[in-house]
């Protein structure tokens, strides 16, 4: 195995992580991407920006989020000690706010007062609408109509926060199509508009900027493990949609070679069914390709047309994955597996019942992997789960999936 | 000697220039509304005296396209059109007598899936003269660019109203065939008004390069075509012709003929 270090996990000047990444976008957008890199670099070097951001994280987002010992889940599984990094307790209920606030501050620095964003689960849309309300920015969120139907509470939240939710009817009517429309809006209004992309994907510098804004997750979790337990975990698990909560967790542990990093994709109805979003698990459909401005693993047919995906969780239902994950996988620094819809739904209930924590369906995929893995680990080992969000938004979906079962028990 | 793709394109501009006008290059996607109709539409435009073609290859996620071309290429995909069929279409069009330059236009991923070298080889063998990929800026184009250069095919790069002097210099340096100027910040689609700063944009680019300049996006009417003829070496009309294609092949022929006659 090659040993990655800080150098090799930073993208090169052209935004490449090994052979993945880059900037495959229409020429119209190139100056805006250059401007964004510039704004990000000068912001990072500006103590006033750092101060403002840290202050918002502490007094608005509620950081640091806690590290919780999941005692009853640990006992039930009978293996590794399980800890939860509680991004569900961040303001708006998911890790998405970390990036949304950071990028909204950059937009203000660039003098751009209009924000467009895509959303799948609605968490990034809510986080963006929140940041825009806080900073007085105009906000338009593109969302596929399939996702609008399955994440209704978040649609209502965005509207309450003053955002316009723009329904997207094209293609599979999910996250992929929302990104297409957001990019089309951005190309049209690029002089006045910042595209606040919600995951560690898209053209350079987005995967880099999103990672930097999300890396607070791992930085805190690593320190909390040392403070509360006295050592690092053996395994750190996160779900992977576009890959922002996972890269945010993994980044701080990248040089801790004894910490296994595990990303969990959406297995949907199972890999053989073809109805999934497991880009790394399906060699027939998941191959390197270019979608939404970046070269990474993409679910595609023989002709290079992008496949429609399926997951019970809207936030994982996407045909590509952030380029740094493709790179970490190639380096064997991180490993990727999947959980099916059924496994995620089971994990959703188990965490609710044993710990009093209702996870987002996305995060439930990470919990599902812990349920498989913990029993095979020694009792003195530690498994850390990134609980990327809370599950209130998913109650409609879960009721329709499990309604009968839950009613029967009442 | 058979001309290379680049030479055919250069000859096209020279011929138009000799007539004191811009070259007119229609865009039309293979497979809309059917495979046969799309070939008939292209043939009809060839007979109407257009100067060259952008032959559209469908992609599931065409993020530089507006609603008209999105919908048409979606129909093409539903009709089973693949990259392979598009290359076959070029061959068939050559067999049926189309002698204008044809540039295949699509998105990068299907070309990668086909294999860049295989694509360039097969496209050239079929009679294509160049390639236009709006999601491939020059700094990412090494692989495709090398294959095209070896085959003598043009690989077209874009400039936009947002392009600064540095970008213009970069594209001018890498350009071959022509430079594609996007008239507006935005996606493809017919527009009644072109932006007021269009002439400034063209002048900024012209000051930095001698390459032929071709404008696209938003052009649909004979008056616009006449204006293009004054300030450009060529221009592209897409959405308006595609919309006509939804009606009939003769509607495409009529619109192409009117746009072409506006240049005389
Ligand atoms: C709670 C939660 N977790 C995870 C994700 C997946 O995104 P990412 O892989 O970027 O963390 C989402 C996306 O909407 C989400 O809402």
PDB file of C-alpha atoms in Angstrom, chain A residues 108 113-114 130-138:
ATOM      1  CA  UNK A 108     -20.190  37.719   0.400  1.00  0.00           C
ATOM      2  CA  UNK A 113     -25.569  38.328  -3.578  1.00  0.00           C
ATOM      3  CA  UNK A 114     -27.444  35.592  -5.392  1.00  0.00           C
ATOM      4  CA  UNK A 130     -30.272  29.104   6.435  1.00  0.00           C
ATOM      5  CA  UNK A 131     -26.882  30.600   5.613  1.00  0.00           C
ATOM      6  CA  UNK A 132     -28.540  32.909   3.076  1.00  0.00           C
ATOM      7  CA  UNK A 133     -31.123  34.061   5.618  1.00  0.00           C
ATOM      8  CA  UNK A 134     -28.360  34.736   8.112  1.00  0.00           C
ATOM      9  CA  UNK A 135     -26.241  36.721   5.657  1.00  0.00           C
ATOM     10  CA  UNK A 136     -29.010  38.399   3.682  1.00  0.00           C
ATOM     11  CA  UNK A 137     -28.435  36.590   0.367  1.00  0.00           C
ATOM     12  CA  UNK A 138     -30.999  35.638  -2.281  1.00  0.00           C
TER      13      UNK A 138
END
